[in-house]
């Protein structure tokens, strides 16, 4: 029996003249992902994206999971294909549905005659298929008001599709429909989650990682590239820029008040992020900051860092508890990588008494002890770029 995937779009996307554009974009993304799982045909019609295996060797299970990670898709359904006649529809229903209905006690059938030349009306279609289900699964009862599971039979242009239950898609908006954001990606738990959340709103990601060799290791960089690859399974392939902060950190330690190390370093990070965003045409910066989580994330500290930014800074984790961030990190499979114990540049030279209520004027005075622009120029010259390809 032939099984295919039906993907339902999020509704917001479909309003107005952009509909065609979004549909093509989602179809293109699905076609790309499908190349990892064998030969598939991807088409769209009547607000549904069809993913059809071309032969037996296509891995529909793998494609199903990959399709569920496409932003802009709210639901993915595995459906059996029947010919557009009742004999075929009933035979397929009897064969295909029992596996999906085991473990449920009540059901109903929603028949939908999309093709008006089909001889049975929608209620007639529902009743016939309901009868076939009852004979194939005698443990089931019909409950039209609150069934545990709904069987759907859709007679469409080319074939009839039969399925039970729907699986949630990733939701959100297709990546690339809402500009490009530069994600400040550390090896921690929060920033991959922040990037994922913005990608969900349609933002195409590019990442920036600051390292501080020899204080940070090659493994720390590998870890960040792994995190980028994991986020890319939703957000798509991305460039990861790496900039060295070693010299800046050494100068800070030599010349500035220890209490301000972290804040000053974060202002350098912001300035370097401005420059990367400009060169690579990002329209916003993204960080994993969460209000009050650490000394550099109090409202005053965020104000001091934000003062350097020349782009909007999106901080989607700002109002989340650590527990909520961890939960999302597990869900998107970045957590286990994030907790690998490699040093981050922020944890090298951490002040013993960081300022939690810094005054901007005092921070700026401290900053003027060093040639800010010249140090940024030198750091920027260390920029290397890696291309992290999405693998599904
Ligand atoms: P995370 O878990 O994302 O590392 P955190 O709770 O450890 O966050 P900080 O280390 O203060 O908090 O960093 C706050 C934010 O600054 C991070 O979420 C990230 O966006 C950015 N950031 C911190 N360190 C780096 C780094 N080495 N490279 C790039 N961005 C960084
Ligand atoms: Mg961190």
Tab-separated table of C-alpha atoms and ligand atoms in Angstrom:
chain	number	residue	atom	x	y	z
A	1	UNK	CA	0.000	0.000	0.000
A	2	UNK	CA	1.247	3.453	-0.855
A	3	UNK	CA	1.724	5.967	1.925
A	4	UNK	CA	2.301	9.683	1.433
A	5	UNK	CA	2.681	12.749	3.653
A	6	UNK	CA	0.215	15.622	3.700
A	7	UNK	CA	1.498	18.839	5.254
A	8	UNK	CA	-0.789	21.639	6.387
A	9	UNK	CA	0.383	25.220	6.293
A	10	UNK	CA	0.082	27.689	9.112
A	11	UNK	CA	-2.786	30.017	8.276
A	12	UNK	CA	-1.226	33.399	8.857
A	13	UNK	CA	1.149	32.821	6.023
A	14	UNK	CA	-1.586	32.256	3.524
A	15	UNK	CA	-3.217	35.639	3.703
A	16	UNK	CA	-3.121	37.836	0.649
A	17	UNK	CA	-0.939	37.889	-2.386
A	18	UNK	CA	2.047	36.261	-0.706
A	19	UNK	CA	0.426	32.866	-0.588
A	20	UNK	CA	2.013	31.556	-3.746
A	21	UNK	CA	5.425	32.761	-2.640
A	22	UNK	CA	5.170	30.974	0.713
A	23	UNK	CA	3.882	27.786	-0.843
A	24	UNK	CA	6.764	27.675	-3.302
A	25	UNK	CA	9.208	28.388	-0.510
A	26	UNK	CA	7.890	25.528	1.631
A	27	UNK	CA	7.831	23.155	-1.330
A	28	UNK	CA	11.434	24.027	-2.151
A	29	UNK	CA	12.477	23.375	1.459
A	30	UNK	CA	10.685	20.007	1.462
A	31	UNK	CA	12.311	19.035	-1.838
A	32	UNK	CA	15.707	19.795	-0.396
A	33	UNK	CA	15.057	17.769	2.757
A	34	UNK	CA	13.640	14.924	0.704
A	35	UNK	CA	16.992	14.457	-1.055
A	36	UNK	CA	18.280	12.949	2.205
A	37	UNK	CA	15.618	10.234	2.257
A	38	UNK	CA	15.327	8.951	-1.295
A	39	UNK	CA	13.175	9.878	-4.273
A	40	UNK	CA	10.069	11.932	-3.490
A	41	UNK	CA	7.763	14.164	-5.481
A	42	UNK	CA	6.629	17.337	-3.727
A	43	UNK	CA	3.590	19.223	-5.013
A	44	UNK	CA	1.007	21.566	-3.569
A	45	UNK	CA	-2.682	22.021	-4.189
A	46	UNK	CA	-5.653	23.305	-2.210
A	47	UNK	CA	-3.580	24.425	0.806
A	48	UNK	CA	-1.880	21.068	1.220
A	49	UNK	CA	1.668	20.077	0.438
A	50	UNK	CA	1.950	16.508	-0.844
A	51	UNK	CA	5.123	14.501	-0.361
A	52	UNK	CA	4.988	11.331	-2.342
A	53	UNK	CA	7.637	8.579	-2.383
A	54	UNK	CA	8.553	7.578	-5.913
A	55	UNK	CA	9.621	4.053	-5.034
A	56	UNK	CA	9.822	1.489	-2.252
A	57	UNK	CA	13.293	2.519	-1.137
A	58	UNK	CA	12.250	6.039	-0.068
A	59	UNK	CA	12.450	6.461	3.730
A	60	UNK	CA	9.039	7.877	4.589
A	61	UNK	CA	9.633	7.660	8.340
A	62	UNK	CA	12.757	9.839	8.072
A	63	UNK	CA	11.012	12.281	5.752
A	64	UNK	CA	8.078	12.502	8.137
A	65	UNK	CA	10.350	13.631	10.992
A	66	UNK	CA	12.205	16.087	8.738
A	67	UNK	CA	8.914	17.572	7.497
A	68	UNK	CA	7.781	18.135	11.072
A	69	UNK	CA	10.799	20.365	11.597
A	70	UNK	CA	9.905	22.784	8.815
A	71	UNK	CA	8.692	26.116	10.164
A	72	UNK	CA	5.422	27.203	8.578
A	73	UNK	CA	3.942	23.703	8.707
A	74	UNK	CA	1.394	23.202	11.489
A	75	UNK	CA	0.570	19.560	10.956
A	76	UNK	CA	1.908	16.527	9.125
A	77	UNK	CA	-0.214	13.532	8.373
A	78	UNK	CA	0.746	10.120	7.071
A	79	UNK	CA	-1.958	8.970	4.712
A	80	UNK	CA	-2.679	5.909	2.613
A	81	UNK	CA	-3.532	6.471	-1.022
A	82	UNK	CA	-6.583	4.836	-2.565
A	83	UNK	CA	-8.064	5.009	-6.029
A	84	UNK	CA	-11.129	7.188	-6.373
A	85	UNK	CA	-13.700	4.413	-6.101
A	86	UNK	CA	-15.424	2.934	-3.051
A	87	UNK	CA	-14.005	-0.524	-3.498
A	88	UNK	CA	-10.446	0.745	-3.302
A	89	UNK	CA	-11.229	3.227	-0.519
A	90	UNK	CA	-12.838	0.561	1.693
A	91	UNK	CA	-10.094	-1.994	1.053
A	92	UNK	CA	-7.393	0.511	1.958
A	93	UNK	CA	-9.338	1.657	5.051
A	94	UNK	CA	-9.611	-1.927	6.309
A	95	UNK	CA	-5.921	-2.598	5.727
A	96	UNK	CA	-4.370	0.643	6.805
A	97	UNK	CA	-6.373	2.010	9.695
A	98	UNK	CA	-6.293	-0.766	12.349
A	99	UNK	CA	-2.641	-0.005	13.253
A	100	UNK	CA	-3.558	3.636	13.941
A	101	UNK	CA	-6.765	2.846	15.797
A	102	UNK	CA	-5.408	0.225	18.192
A	103	UNK	CA	-5.446	1.643	21.709
A	104	UNK	CA	-8.425	3.920	21.022
A	105	UNK	CA	-12.003	3.186	22.066
A	106	UNK	CA	-14.063	5.698	20.102
A	107	UNK	CA	-13.760	7.240	16.669
A	108	UNK	CA	-15.587	9.094	13.994
A	109	UNK	CA	-15.073	9.434	10.268
A	110	UNK	CA	-14.935	12.760	8.498
A	111	UNK	CA	-15.384	12.253	4.808
A	112	UNK	CA	-14.600	15.115	2.486
A	113	UNK	CA	-15.539	15.117	-1.158
A	114	UNK	CA	-13.130	17.663	-2.598
A	115	UNK	CA	-13.841	16.360	-6.083
A	116	UNK	CA	-17.513	17.104	-6.700
A	117	UNK	CA	-17.744	14.541	-9.498
A	118	UNK	CA	-17.314	11.739	-6.954
A	119	UNK	CA	-20.681	9.905	-6.721
A	120	UNK	CA	-21.038	9.749	-2.911
A	121	UNK	CA	-21.682	12.840	-0.802
A	122	UNK	CA	-19.398	13.533	2.150
A	123	UNK	CA	-21.843	12.063	4.748
A	124	UNK	CA	-22.351	8.955	2.618
A	125	UNK	CA	-18.619	8.525	2.266
A	126	UNK	CA	-18.185	8.873	6.053
A	127	UNK	CA	-20.867	6.296	6.768
A	128	UNK	CA	-19.420	3.711	4.389
A	129	UNK	CA	-15.903	4.065	5.714
A	130	UNK	CA	-17.232	4.028	9.314
A	131	UNK	CA	-18.846	0.651	8.566
A	132	UNK	CA	-15.582	-0.717	7.170
A	133	UNK	CA	-13.675	0.480	10.248
A	134	UNK	CA	-16.195	-1.142	12.616
A	135	UNK	CA	-15.901	-4.469	10.861
A	136	UNK	CA	-12.092	-4.315	10.847
A	137	UNK	CA	-11.836	-3.088	14.471
A	138	UNK	CA	-14.713	-4.570	16.482
A	139	UNK	CA	-13.419	-3.036	19.751
A	140	UNK	CA	-14.252	0.479	18.502
A	141	UNK	CA	-17.436	2.508	18.990
A	142	UNK	CA	-18.558	5.531	17.023
A	143	UNK	CA	-18.730	8.795	18.943
A	144	UNK	CA	-19.436	11.748	16.681
A	145	UNK	CA	-19.255	14.408	19.421
A	146	UNK	CA	-15.986	13.661	21.221
A	147	UNK	CA	-14.171	10.803	19.542
A	148	UNK	CA	-10.719	9.795	20.786
A	149	UNK	CA	-9.523	9.720	17.208
A	150	UNK	CA	-10.840	10.994	13.911
A	151	UNK	CA	-10.447	9.113	10.662
A	152	UNK	CA	-10.326	11.356	7.624
A	153	UNK	CA	-11.093	10.377	4.079
A	154	UNK	CA	-10.409	13.047	1.521
A	155	UNK	CA	-11.335	12.552	-2.103
A	156	UNK	CA	-9.174	14.999	-3.969
A	157	UNK	CA	-8.180	15.696	-7.536
A	158	UNK	CA	-5.913	12.737	-8.228
A	159	UNK	CA	-6.700	10.194	-5.533
A	160	UNK	CA	-8.382	9.540	-2.200
A	161	UNK	CA	-6.369	9.858	1.016
A	162	UNK	CA	-7.130	8.026	4.214
A	163	UNK	CA	-5.575	8.842	7.557
A	164	UNK	CA	-6.148	8.847	11.289
A	165	UNK	CA	-4.664	11.302	13.755
A	166	UNK	CA	-2.498	14.286	12.944
A	167	UNK	CA	0.982	15.088	14.170
A	168	UNK	CA	1.975	18.571	15.133
A	169	UNK	CA	4.363	20.387	12.847
A	170	UNK	CA	6.895	22.974	13.970
A	171	UNK	CA	4.500	25.895	13.454
A	172	UNK	CA	5.804	29.426	12.986
A	173	UNK	CA	6.687	31.050	9.677
A	174	UNK	CA	8.897	29.772	6.858
A	175	UNK	CA	12.565	30.592	7.405
A	176	UNK	CA	13.594	33.509	5.234
A	177	UNK	CA	10.265	35.306	5.323
A	178	UNK	CA	11.332	37.635	8.141
A	179	UNK	CA	14.821	38.843	7.389
A	180	UNK	CA	18.211	37.692	8.582
A	181	UNK	CA	19.420	37.713	12.194
A	182	UNK	CA	22.929	37.330	13.551
A	183	UNK	CA	22.844	34.890	16.463
A	184	UNK	CA	25.505	35.325	19.123
A	185	UNK	CA	26.056	31.639	19.662
A	186	UNK	CA	28.016	30.507	22.688
A	187	UNK	CA	28.348	26.905	23.749
A	188	UNK	CA	25.696	27.406	26.429
A	189	UNK	CA	22.110	26.265	26.748
A	190	UNK	CA	20.358	29.544	26.048
A	191	UNK	CA	21.685	30.879	22.762
A	192	UNK	CA	20.808	27.844	20.584
A	193	UNK	CA	17.287	28.042	21.986
A	194	UNK	CA	17.152	31.775	21.241
A	195	UNK	CA	18.231	31.146	17.647
A	196	UNK	CA	15.642	28.419	17.223
A	197	UNK	CA	12.892	30.690	18.552
A	198	UNK	CA	13.711	33.470	16.100
A	199	UNK	CA	14.043	31.023	13.197
A	200	UNK	CA	10.558	29.890	14.105
A	201	UNK	CA	9.367	33.413	13.383
A	202	UNK	CA	10.826	33.182	9.899
A	203	UNK	CA	14.262	34.663	10.586
A	204	UNK	CA	17.148	33.259	8.572
A	205	UNK	CA	20.121	32.716	10.872
A	206	UNK	CA	23.771	33.401	10.662
A	207	UNK	CA	25.887	32.785	13.791
A	208	UNK	CA	28.803	34.460	15.508
A	209	UNK	CA	30.985	32.691	18.060
A	210	UNK	CA	33.690	34.372	20.119
A	211	UNK	CA	36.589	32.276	21.273
A	212	UNK	CA	39.662	32.974	23.296
A	213	UNK	CA	42.382	30.485	22.498
A	214	UNK	CA	44.417	29.181	24.253
A	215	UNK	CA	42.035	29.829	27.168
A	216	UNK	CA	39.248	28.173	25.213
A	217	UNK	CA	39.835	24.964	23.306
A	218	UNK	CA	39.408	23.549	19.841
A	219	UNK	CA	36.698	21.304	21.343
A	220	UNK	CA	34.757	24.362	22.483
A	221	UNK	CA	34.650	25.562	18.878
A	222	UNK	CA	33.638	22.097	17.635
A	223	UNK	CA	30.857	22.092	20.190
A	224	UNK	CA	29.508	25.395	18.876
A	225	UNK	CA	29.619	24.114	15.295
A	226	UNK	CA	27.715	21.017	16.445
A	227	UNK	CA	25.104	23.229	18.092
A	228	UNK	CA	24.757	25.236	14.888
A	229	UNK	CA	24.256	21.979	12.957
A	230	UNK	CA	21.538	20.925	15.384
A	231	UNK	CA	19.684	24.220	15.076
A	232	UNK	CA	20.137	23.958	11.293
A	233	UNK	CA	17.876	20.893	11.255
A	234	UNK	CA	15.051	23.403	11.706
A	235	UNK	CA	16.561	26.691	10.641
A	236	UNK	CA	18.502	25.513	7.579
A	237	UNK	CA	22.196	25.707	6.713
A	238	UNK	CA	24.019	28.674	8.183
A	239	UNK	CA	27.344	30.435	8.209
A	240	UNK	CA	29.155	30.499	11.529
A	241	UNK	CA	31.679	33.278	11.996
A	242	UNK	CA	34.381	32.876	14.621
A	243	UNK	CA	36.240	35.838	16.106
A	244	UNK	CA	39.066	35.704	18.620
A	245	UNK	CA	38.785	37.823	21.770
A	246	UNK	CA	42.117	36.717	23.210
A	247	UNK	CA	43.892	40.033	22.785
A	248	UNK	CA	40.937	42.074	24.034
A	249	UNK	CA	40.649	39.931	27.139
A	250	UNK	CA	44.367	40.178	27.857
A	251	UNK	CA	44.245	43.962	27.542
A	252	UNK	CA	41.177	44.199	29.785
A	253	UNK	CA	42.930	42.201	32.477
A	254	UNK	CA	45.997	44.401	32.293
A	255	UNK	CA	44.331	47.785	32.268
A	256	UNK	CA	40.768	47.783	33.572
A	257	UNK	CA	38.946	47.412	36.880
A	258	UNK	CA	38.227	43.706	37.370
A	259	UNK	CA	34.640	44.341	38.454
A	260	UNK	CA	33.871	45.541	34.949
A	261	UNK	CA	35.569	42.786	32.914
A	262	UNK	CA	32.429	40.977	31.848
A	263	UNK	CA	30.499	44.116	30.975
A	264	UNK	CA	33.359	45.565	28.988
A	265	UNK	CA	33.848	42.287	27.166
A	266	UNK	CA	30.177	42.153	26.306
A	267	UNK	CA	30.381	45.656	24.838
A	268	UNK	CA	33.240	44.512	22.621
A	269	UNK	CA	31.135	41.528	21.582
A	270	UNK	CA	28.261	43.816	20.635
A	271	UNK	CA	30.501	46.092	18.586
A	272	UNK	CA	32.001	43.134	16.733
A	273	UNK	CA	28.498	41.762	16.186
A	274	UNK	CA	27.480	45.141	14.695
A	275	UNK	CA	30.313	44.834	12.232
A	276	UNK	CA	29.506	41.244	11.249
A	277	UNK	CA	25.829	42.141	10.860
A	278	UNK	CA	26.768	45.029	8.590
A	279	UNK	CA	29.140	42.993	6.438
A	280	UNK	CA	26.742	40.053	6.116
A	281	UNK	CA	23.561	42.118	5.861
A	282	UNK	CA	21.763	40.911	8.962
A	283	UNK	CA	19.048	43.230	10.235
A	284	UNK	CA	19.080	42.225	13.893
A	285	UNK	CA	21.210	40.609	16.595
A	286	UNK	CA	19.958	37.673	18.656
A	287	UNK	CA	21.204	36.648	22.102
A	288	UNK	CA	20.199	34.058	24.684
A	289	UNK	CA	19.986	36.522	27.559
A	290	UNK	CA	17.355	35.987	30.241
A	291	UNK	CA	16.544	38.740	32.704
A	292	UNK	CA	18.294	38.340	36.039
A	293	UNK	CA	19.931	35.017	35.198
A	294	UNK	CA	23.488	36.226	35.898
A	295	UNK	CA	25.153	39.511	36.875
A	296	UNK	CA	25.522	40.631	33.258
A	297	UNK	CA	21.816	40.116	32.641
A	298	UNK	CA	20.308	42.547	35.138
A	299	UNK	CA	18.311	45.331	33.567
A	300	UNK	CA	21.105	47.854	34.142
A	301	UNK	CA	23.765	45.509	32.758
A	302	UNK	CA	21.681	44.804	29.670
A	303	UNK	CA	21.286	48.552	29.229
A	304	UNK	CA	25.045	49.023	29.291
A	305	UNK	CA	25.610	46.331	26.646
A	306	UNK	CA	22.664	47.386	24.556
A	307	UNK	CA	24.032	50.932	24.328
A	308	UNK	CA	26.677	49.670	21.887
A	309	UNK	CA	24.273	47.840	19.575
A	310	UNK	CA	23.352	49.514	16.309
A	311	UNK	CA	20.736	46.901	15.416
A	312	UNK	CA	17.639	45.724	17.236
A	313	UNK	CA	18.704	43.026	19.730
A	314	UNK	CA	16.231	40.163	19.969
A	315	UNK	CA	16.367	38.267	23.254
A	316	UNK	CA	13.571	35.718	22.987
A	317	UNK	CA	14.584	33.995	26.256
A	318	UNK	CA	14.361	37.237	28.218
A	319	UNK	CA	11.172	36.297	30.085
A	320	UNK	CA	11.779	32.578	30.365
A	321	UNK	CA	12.832	30.609	33.431
A	322	UNK	CA	15.915	28.420	33.130
A	323	UNK	CA	13.694	25.361	33.444
A	324	UNK	CA	11.632	26.457	30.450
A	325	UNK	CA	14.746	27.119	28.398
A	326	UNK	CA	16.136	23.690	29.322
A	327	UNK	CA	12.890	22.050	28.317
A	328	UNK	CA	13.035	23.666	24.889
A	329	UNK	CA	16.729	22.793	24.566
A	330	UNK	CA	15.841	19.138	25.153
A	331	UNK	CA	13.009	19.331	22.682
A	332	UNK	CA	15.283	20.656	19.926
A	333	UNK	CA	18.060	18.260	20.938
A	334	UNK	CA	20.728	20.850	21.774
A	335	UNK	CA	20.791	20.251	25.526
A	336	UNK	CA	23.190	17.289	25.642
A	337	UNK	CA	25.716	19.148	23.514
A	338	UNK	CA	25.315	22.393	25.472
A	339	UNK	CA	26.211	20.748	28.769
A	340	UNK	CA	29.521	19.348	27.514
A	341	UNK	CA	32.105	20.900	29.845
A	342	UNK	CA	34.208	23.210	27.655
A	343	UNK	CA	35.237	26.686	28.724
A	344	UNK	CA	33.490	29.679	27.200
A	345	UNK	CA	35.409	32.930	26.777
A	346	UNK	CA	33.035	34.594	29.271
A	347	UNK	CA	34.155	32.210	31.980
A	348	UNK	CA	37.829	33.010	31.462
A	349	UNK	CA	38.823	35.919	33.727
A	350	UNK	CA	35.469	36.266	35.453
A	351	UNK	CA	35.376	39.025	38.042
A	352	UNK	CA	34.957	37.977	41.653
A	353	UNK	CA	32.529	40.840	42.268
A	354	UNK	CA	30.791	41.699	38.997
A	355	UNK	CA	28.746	44.918	38.967
A	356	UNK	CA	25.056	44.138	38.876
A	357	UNK	CA	23.922	47.794	38.792
A	358	UNK	CA	26.529	49.374	36.565
A	359	UNK	CA	26.351	53.012	35.549
A	360	UNK	CA	26.915	53.626	31.880
A	361	UNK	CA	29.197	56.638	32.523
A	362	UNK	CA	31.461	54.619	34.805
A	363	UNK	CA	31.645	51.753	32.304
A	364	UNK	CA	32.469	54.153	29.488
A	365	UNK	CA	35.215	55.765	31.564
A	366	UNK	CA	36.684	52.342	32.222
A	367	UNK	CA	36.424	51.489	28.541
A	368	UNK	CA	38.366	54.622	27.557
A	369	UNK	CA	41.474	53.234	29.178
A	370	UNK	CA	41.843	51.106	26.040
A	371	UNK	CA	41.754	51.920	22.314
A	372	UNK	CA	38.290	50.395	21.720
A	373	UNK	CA	38.158	50.818	17.952
A	374	UNK	CA	41.704	49.637	17.300
A	375	UNK	CA	41.151	46.515	19.419
A	376	UNK	CA	37.936	45.826	17.538
A	377	UNK	CA	39.747	46.237	14.212
A	378	UNK	CA	42.389	43.727	15.274
A	379	UNK	CA	39.805	41.245	16.568
A	380	UNK	CA	37.725	41.594	13.429
A	381	UNK	CA	40.767	40.685	11.368
A	382	UNK	CA	40.749	37.240	13.044
A	383	UNK	CA	37.279	36.447	11.695
A	384	UNK	CA	36.967	33.015	10.109
A	385	UNK	CA	33.808	31.653	8.552
A	386	UNK	CA	32.514	28.092	8.533
A	387	UNK	CA	29.592	26.844	6.521
A	388	UNK	CA	27.398	24.531	8.569
A	389	UNK	CA	25.240	22.489	6.280
A	390	UNK	CA	21.879	21.278	7.465
A	391	UNK	CA	21.762	17.472	7.606
A	392	UNK	CA	18.468	15.699	8.105
B	1	LIG	P1	24.284	30.789	26.984
B	1	LIG	O1	23.712	29.618	27.704
B	1	LIG	O2	23.577	31.061	25.687
B	1	LIG	O3	25.777	30.720	26.851
B	1	LIG	P2	24.549	32.235	29.343
B	1	LIG	O4	23.425	32.038	30.255
B	1	LIG	O5	25.787	31.429	29.559
B	1	LIG	O6	23.994	32.041	27.865
B	1	LIG	P3	26.178	34.563	29.029
B	1	LIG	O7	27.380	33.708	28.971
B	1	LIG	O8	26.176	35.769	29.890
B	1	LIG	O9	24.883	33.774	29.408
B	1	LIG	O10	25.859	35.049	27.570
B	1	LIG	C1	24.708	35.742	27.251
B	1	LIG	C2	24.539	35.727	25.753
B	1	LIG	O11	25.652	36.353	25.114
B	1	LIG	C3	24.517	34.318	25.198
B	1	LIG	O12	23.231	33.771	25.237
B	1	LIG	C4	25.004	34.538	23.793
B	1	LIG	O13	23.964	35.016	22.958
B	1	LIG	C5	26.038	35.647	23.967
B	1	LIG	N1	27.371	35.041	24.183
B	1	LIG	C6	27.987	34.749	25.335
B	1	LIG	N2	29.189	34.186	25.139
B	1	LIG	C7	29.352	34.119	23.801
B	1	LIG	C8	30.371	33.617	22.916
B	1	LIG	N3	31.475	33.067	23.395
B	1	LIG	N4	30.174	33.708	21.603
B	1	LIG	C9	29.053	34.240	21.096
B	1	LIG	N5	28.058	34.720	21.865
B	1	LIG	C10	28.186	34.662	23.179
B	2	LIG	MG1	27.384	31.253	28.202
